[in-house]
PDB file of C-alpha atoms in Angstrom:
ATOM      1  CA  UNK A  21     -52.571  36.861 -79.972  1.00 92.00           C
ATOM      2  CA  UNK A  22     -55.892  37.542 -79.022  1.00 92.00           C
ATOM      3  CA  UNK A  23     -58.011  40.013 -79.635  1.00 90.00           C
ATOM      4  CA  UNK A  24     -61.569  41.554 -80.057  1.00 89.00           C
ATOM      5  CA  UNK A  25     -63.737  42.681 -83.426  1.00 88.00           C
ATOM      6  CA  UNK A  26     -67.028  42.420 -84.134  1.00 88.00           C
ATOM      7  CA  UNK A  27     -67.874  39.492 -84.307  1.00 86.00           C
ATOM      8  CA  UNK A  28     -66.248  38.202 -81.829  1.00 88.00           C
ATOM      9  CA  UNK A  29     -62.322  36.774 -80.328  1.00 91.00           C
ATOM     10  CA  UNK A  30     -59.731  37.094 -83.656  1.00 94.00           C
ATOM     11  CA  UNK A  31     -57.241  34.021 -82.507  1.00 95.00           C
ATOM     12  CA  UNK A  32     -54.176  34.355 -84.299  1.00 96.00           C
ATOM     13  CA  UNK A  33     -50.747  32.072 -84.503  1.00 96.00           C
ATOM     14  CA  UNK A  34     -47.814  34.906 -84.439  1.00 96.00           C
ATOM     15  CA  UNK A  35     -44.885  32.958 -85.378  1.00 96.00           C
ATOM     16  CA  UNK A  36     -47.256  32.380 -88.596  1.00 97.00           C
ATOM     17  CA  UNK A  37     -48.305  36.316 -88.581  1.00 97.00           C
ATOM     18  CA  UNK A  38     -45.033  37.600 -88.941  1.00 96.00           C
ATOM     19  CA  UNK A  39     -44.202  34.793 -91.237  1.00 96.00           C
ATOM     20  CA  UNK A  40     -45.983  35.828 -93.704  1.00 97.00           C
ATOM     21  CA  UNK A  41     -45.768  39.642 -92.644  1.00 97.00           C
ATOM     22  CA  UNK A  42     -42.067  38.976 -93.372  1.00 95.00           C
ATOM     23  CA  UNK A  43     -42.618  37.000 -96.638  1.00 95.00           C
ATOM     24  CA  UNK A  44     -44.370  39.390 -98.503  1.00 95.00           C
ATOM     25  CA  UNK A  45     -41.986  41.898 -97.247  1.00 93.00           C
ATOM     26  CA  UNK A  46     -39.043  40.240 -99.024  1.00 91.00           C
ATOM     27  CA  UNK A  47     -41.065  39.606-101.718  1.00 91.00           C
ATOM     28  CA  UNK A  48     -41.102  42.884-102.397  1.00 90.00           C
ATOM     29  CA  UNK A  49     -37.360  44.168-101.834  1.00 88.00           C
ATOM     30  CA  UNK A  50     -36.173  41.200-104.304  1.00 87.00           C
ATOM     31  CA  UNK A  51     -38.775  42.851-107.094  1.00 86.00           C
ATOM     32  CA  UNK A  52     -37.777  46.396-106.217  1.00 84.00           C
ATOM     33  CA  UNK A  53     -34.434  45.678-104.798  1.00 73.00           C
ATOM     34  CA  UNK A  54     -34.968  47.985-101.854  1.00 65.00           C
ATOM     35  CA  UNK A  55     -32.500  46.231 -99.579  1.00 64.00           C
ATOM     36  CA  UNK A  56     -31.537  47.332 -96.070  1.00 74.00           C
ATOM     37  CA  UNK A  57     -28.569  45.484 -94.818  1.00 80.00           C
ATOM     38  CA  UNK A  58     -26.408  44.978 -91.608  1.00 82.00           C
ATOM     39  CA  UNK A  59     -22.796  44.964 -91.933  1.00 84.00           C
ATOM     40  CA  UNK A  60     -20.535  42.761 -90.103  1.00 82.00           C
ATOM     41  CA  UNK A  61     -17.779  43.690 -87.257  1.00 82.00           C
ATOM     42  CA  UNK A  62     -16.267  40.761 -88.007  1.00 87.00           C
ATOM     43  CA  UNK A  63     -17.448  39.277 -91.158  1.00 91.00           C
ATOM     44  CA  UNK A  64     -17.617  35.505 -91.000  1.00 91.00           C
ATOM     45  CA  UNK A  65     -16.651  32.694 -92.841  1.00 94.00           C
ATOM     46  CA  UNK A  66     -18.414  30.030 -94.427  1.00 94.00           C
ATOM     47  CA  UNK A  67     -17.369  26.285 -96.061  1.00 95.00           C
ATOM     48  CA  UNK A  68     -20.013  24.642 -98.215  1.00 94.00           C
ATOM     49  CA  UNK A  69     -20.385  21.429 -99.834  1.00 94.00           C
ATOM     50  CA  UNK A  70     -20.046  21.531-103.858  1.00 94.00           C
ATOM     51  CA  UNK A  71     -24.161  21.240-104.155  1.00 93.00           C
ATOM     52  CA  UNK A  72     -24.890  23.600-101.429  1.00 94.00           C
ATOM     53  CA  UNK A  73     -21.590  26.513-102.706  1.00 95.00           C
ATOM     54  CA  UNK A  74     -23.436  26.194-106.112  1.00 93.00           C
ATOM     55  CA  UNK A  75     -26.723  26.774-104.744  1.00 93.00           C
ATOM     56  CA  UNK A  76     -25.556  29.604-102.825  1.00 94.00           C
ATOM     57  CA  UNK A  77     -24.081  30.950-106.181  1.00 94.00           C
ATOM     58  CA  UNK A  78     -27.297  30.794-107.972  1.00 92.00           C
ATOM     59  CA  UNK A  79     -29.623  32.568-105.295  1.00 92.00           C
ATOM     60  CA  UNK A  80     -27.280  34.928-104.198  1.00 93.00           C
ATOM     61  CA  UNK A  81     -27.781  37.645-106.478  1.00 91.00           C
ATOM     62  CA  UNK A  82     -31.769  37.483-104.345  1.00 90.00           C
ATOM     63  CA  UNK A  83     -30.056  37.024-101.561  1.00 91.00           C
ATOM     64  CA  UNK A  84     -27.909  40.516-102.127  1.00 90.00           C
ATOM     65  CA  UNK A  85     -31.707  42.071-102.498  1.00 88.00           C
ATOM     66  CA  UNK A  86     -32.550  41.590 -99.156  1.00 87.00           C
ATOM     67  CA  UNK A  87     -29.814  42.395 -97.673  1.00 87.00           C
ATOM     68  CA  UNK A  88     -27.020  39.565 -97.143  1.00 91.00           C
ATOM     69  CA  UNK A  89     -23.366  40.886 -98.277  1.00 93.00           C
ATOM     70  CA  UNK A  90     -21.749  37.525 -99.469  1.00 94.00           C
ATOM     71  CA  UNK A  91     -18.460  37.402-100.781  1.00 94.00           C
ATOM     72  CA  UNK A  92     -17.024  34.181-102.567  1.00 94.00           C
ATOM     73  CA  UNK A  93     -13.172  33.790-101.728  1.00 93.00           C
ATOM     74  CA  UNK A  94     -13.114  29.970-103.531  1.00 93.00           C
ATOM     75  CA  UNK A  95     -15.574  27.452-104.720  1.00 91.00           C
ATOM     76  CA  UNK A  96     -16.611  26.386-102.020  1.00 93.00           C
ATOM     77  CA  UNK A  97     -15.898  29.287 -99.068  1.00 95.00           C
ATOM     78  CA  UNK A  98     -17.561  32.794 -99.170  1.00 96.00           C
ATOM     79  CA  UNK A  99     -17.482  35.420 -96.647  1.00 95.00           C
ATOM     80  CA  UNK A 100     -20.629  37.029 -95.005  1.00 94.00           C
ATOM     81  CA  UNK A 101     -19.853  40.688 -94.644  1.00 93.00           C
ATOM     82  CA  UNK A 102     -23.329  41.702 -94.352  1.00 90.00           C
ATOM     83  CA  UNK A 103     -27.228  40.726 -93.004  1.00 89.00           C
ATOM     84  CA  UNK A 104     -30.553  41.747 -93.822  1.00 86.00           C
ATOM     85  CA  UNK A 105     -31.159  44.601 -92.085  1.00 81.00           C
ATOM     86  CA  UNK A 106     -34.475  43.051 -89.668  1.00 79.00           C
ATOM     87  CA  UNK A 107     -32.521  40.054 -88.525  1.00 80.00           C
ATOM     88  CA  UNK A 108     -31.900  39.251 -84.818  1.00 75.00           C
ATOM     89  CA  UNK A 109     -29.334  36.397 -85.663  1.00 70.00           C
ATOM     90  CA  UNK A 110     -25.846  37.097 -84.339  1.00 72.00           C
ATOM     91  CA  UNK A 111     -24.532  33.884 -86.078  1.00 85.00           C
ATOM     92  CA  UNK A 112     -24.391  34.843 -89.535  1.00 89.00           C
ATOM     93  CA  UNK A 113     -23.357  31.793 -90.797  1.00 91.00           C
ATOM     94  CA  UNK A 114     -25.577  29.385 -89.130  1.00 92.00           C
ATOM     95  CA  UNK A 115     -28.693  31.937 -90.215  1.00 90.00           C
ATOM     96  CA  UNK A 116     -27.533  31.237 -93.792  1.00 93.00           C
ATOM     97  CA  UNK A 117     -27.038  27.232 -93.172  1.00 93.00           C
ATOM     98  CA  UNK A 118     -30.839  27.707 -92.283  1.00 92.00           C
ATOM     99  CA  UNK A 119     -31.986  29.482 -94.709  1.00 91.00           C
ATOM    100  CA  UNK A 120     -29.922  26.892 -97.359  1.00 93.00           C
ATOM    101  CA  UNK A 121     -31.161  23.804 -95.687  1.00 93.00           C
ATOM    102  CA  UNK A 122     -35.130  25.324 -95.681  1.00 90.00           C
ATOM    103  CA  UNK A 123     -34.446  26.294 -99.775  1.00 90.00           C
ATOM    104  CA  UNK A 124     -34.042  22.965-100.782  1.00 90.00           C
ATOM    105  CA  UNK A 125     -36.627  21.420 -98.625  1.00 87.00           C
ATOM    106  CA  UNK A 126     -38.897  24.018 -99.862  1.00 83.00           C
ATOM    107  CA  UNK A 127     -37.854  23.090-104.157  1.00 80.00           C
ATOM    108  CA  UNK A 128     -39.047  19.351-103.033  1.00 77.00           C
ATOM    109  CA  UNK A 129     -42.282  20.175-100.889  1.00 76.00           C
ATOM    110  CA  UNK A 130     -43.714  23.322-101.552  1.00 70.00           C
ATOM    111  CA  UNK A 131     -42.069  22.943-105.213  1.00 75.00           C
ATOM    112  CA  UNK A 132     -41.937  27.023-105.254  1.00 74.00           C
ATOM    113  CA  UNK A 133     -39.826  29.292-107.734  1.00 82.00           C
ATOM    114  CA  UNK A 134     -36.699  30.044-107.272  1.00 85.00           C
ATOM    115  CA  UNK A 135     -37.648  34.208-105.635  1.00 88.00           C
ATOM    116  CA  UNK A 136     -40.661  32.651-103.791  1.00 90.00           C
ATOM    117  CA  UNK A 137     -38.866  30.204-102.228  1.00 90.00           C
ATOM    118  CA  UNK A 138     -36.054  32.157-100.916  1.00 90.00           C
ATOM    119  CA  UNK A 139     -38.796  34.231 -99.394  1.00 91.00           C
ATOM    120  CA  UNK A 140     -40.274  31.566 -97.798  1.00 91.00           C
ATOM    121  CA  UNK A 141     -37.118  30.146 -96.333  1.00 91.00           C
ATOM    122  CA  UNK A 142     -35.678  33.727 -94.961  1.00 90.00           C
ATOM    123  CA  UNK A 143     -39.273  34.601 -93.341  1.00 92.00           C
ATOM    124  CA  UNK A 144     -39.373  30.657 -91.726  1.00 91.00           C
ATOM    125  CA  UNK A 145     -35.396  31.746 -89.529  1.00 89.00           C
ATOM    126  CA  UNK A 146     -36.659  35.259 -89.333  1.00 90.00           C
ATOM    127  CA  UNK A 147     -40.140  35.298 -87.756  1.00 93.00           C
ATOM    128  CA  UNK A 148     -40.468  35.546 -84.365  1.00 92.00           C
ATOM    129  CA  UNK A 149     -40.912  31.588 -82.819  1.00 88.00           C
ATOM    130  CA  UNK A 150     -44.219  30.492 -80.965  1.00 85.00           C
ATOM    131  CA  UNK A 151     -43.942  31.180 -77.715  1.00 86.00           C
ATOM    132  CA  UNK A 152     -41.843  34.718 -77.557  1.00 90.00           C
ATOM    133  CA  UNK A 153     -43.765  37.000 -75.524  1.00 93.00           C
ATOM    134  CA  UNK A 154     -45.050  40.321 -77.354  1.00 93.00           C
ATOM    135  CA  UNK A 155     -46.081  43.079 -75.574  1.00 94.00           C
ATOM    136  CA  UNK A 156     -49.310  44.830 -75.943  1.00 94.00           C
ATOM    137  CA  UNK A 157     -48.292  47.454 -78.472  1.00 95.00           C
ATOM    138  CA  UNK A 158     -46.122  44.754 -80.324  1.00 95.00           C
ATOM    139  CA  UNK A 159     -49.191  42.182 -80.880  1.00 94.00           C
ATOM    140  CA  UNK A 160     -51.261  44.989 -82.375  1.00 94.00           C
ATOM    141  CA  UNK A 161     -48.755  46.019 -84.557  1.00 96.00           C
ATOM    142  CA  UNK A 162     -48.514  42.291 -85.738  1.00 96.00           C
ATOM    143  CA  UNK A 163     -52.115  42.074 -86.315  1.00 95.00           C
ATOM    144  CA  UNK A 164     -52.243  45.177 -88.027  1.00 95.00           C
ATOM    145  CA  UNK A 165     -49.306  44.024 -90.353  1.00 96.00           C
ATOM    146  CA  UNK A 166     -50.967  41.236 -91.007  1.00 97.00           C
ATOM    147  CA  UNK A 167     -54.020  42.861 -92.219  1.00 96.00           C
ATOM    148  CA  UNK A 168     -52.239  44.491 -94.275  1.00 96.00           C
ATOM    149  CA  UNK A 169     -50.862  42.014 -96.537  1.00 96.00           C
ATOM    150  CA  UNK A 170     -51.896  40.592 -99.544  1.00 96.00           C
ATOM    151  CA  UNK A 171     -53.235  37.004 -98.503  1.00 96.00           C
ATOM    152  CA  UNK A 172     -53.145  37.240 -94.832  1.00 96.00           C
ATOM    153  CA  UNK A 173     -55.232  34.367 -93.961  1.00 97.00           C
ATOM    154  CA  UNK A 174     -52.442  31.521 -94.689  1.00 97.00           C
ATOM    155  CA  UNK A 175     -48.692  31.589 -93.821  1.00 95.00           C
ATOM    156  CA  UNK A 176     -46.848  31.136 -96.988  1.00 92.00           C
ATOM    157  CA  UNK A 177     -46.737  27.445 -96.996  1.00 86.00           C
ATOM    158  CA  UNK A 178     -50.310  26.937 -97.023  1.00 90.00           C
ATOM    159  CA  UNK A 179     -50.961  26.712 -92.827  1.00 95.00           C
ATOM    160  CA  UNK A 180     -53.668  29.040 -91.384  1.00 97.00           C
ATOM    161  CA  UNK A 181     -52.488  32.034 -89.849  1.00 97.00           C
ATOM    162  CA  UNK A 182     -56.052  32.827 -87.298  1.00 96.00           C
ATOM    163  CA  UNK A 183     -59.478  31.922 -86.783  1.00 95.00           C
ATOM    164  CA  UNK A 184     -62.551  33.989 -85.121  1.00 93.00           C
ATOM    165  CA  UNK A 185     -65.202  32.839 -82.874  1.00 91.00           C
ATOM    166  CA  UNK A 186     -68.033  34.171 -82.873  1.00 91.00           C
ATOM    167  CA  UNK A 187     -70.046  35.967 -80.733  1.00 86.00           C
ATOM    168  CA  UNK A 188     -72.519  32.925 -80.960  1.00 87.00           C
ATOM    169  CA  UNK A 189     -70.468  29.591 -80.473  1.00 86.00           C
ATOM    170  CA  UNK A 190     -68.148  31.629 -77.293  1.00 80.00           C
ATOM    171  CA  UNK A 191     -71.727  32.061 -75.543  1.00 83.00           C
ATOM    172  CA  UNK A 192     -72.823  28.352 -76.294  1.00 86.00           C
ATOM    173  CA  UNK A 193     -68.932  27.222 -75.329  1.00 83.00           C
ATOM    174  CA  UNK A 194     -70.044  29.029 -71.612  1.00 84.00           C
ATOM    175  CA  UNK A 195     -73.140  28.091 -71.753  1.00 79.00           C
TER     176      UNK A 195
END
């Protein structure tokens, strides 16, 4: 996303911006227990290995706070009855598997606590992808939502979200 600001041009990585917006949203939902769930028309079953099943059971209360509706069938099989309302994925099983994989990666790489890790993992999976075309209204909304965040400079995993090319820098480059 490129837009003008008083001092020059603001260049925003839309994927990282959306990741930050969703991350802060999910953190608030986990802390305030304000979930919105989208019920599955046809509940999906997921079978996990022992370690992933244990991990899912451990984070299940927080997953429910952000909109997942998951019921254990036995020690390693679960039924997904609902997903977060803003999830655009039709494949709840794939979404949950990706979240669990990202969660495990974040445990090792970022050493985040449980709630921060879950919010980061979910935001990573549900953020719009790089290259996805946004219309001008969506771009403006994304920029507005980004600067409404408590931390707007970096993504949850520490990557820089935007840069500003000031007017003097632009003049120098164009001369």
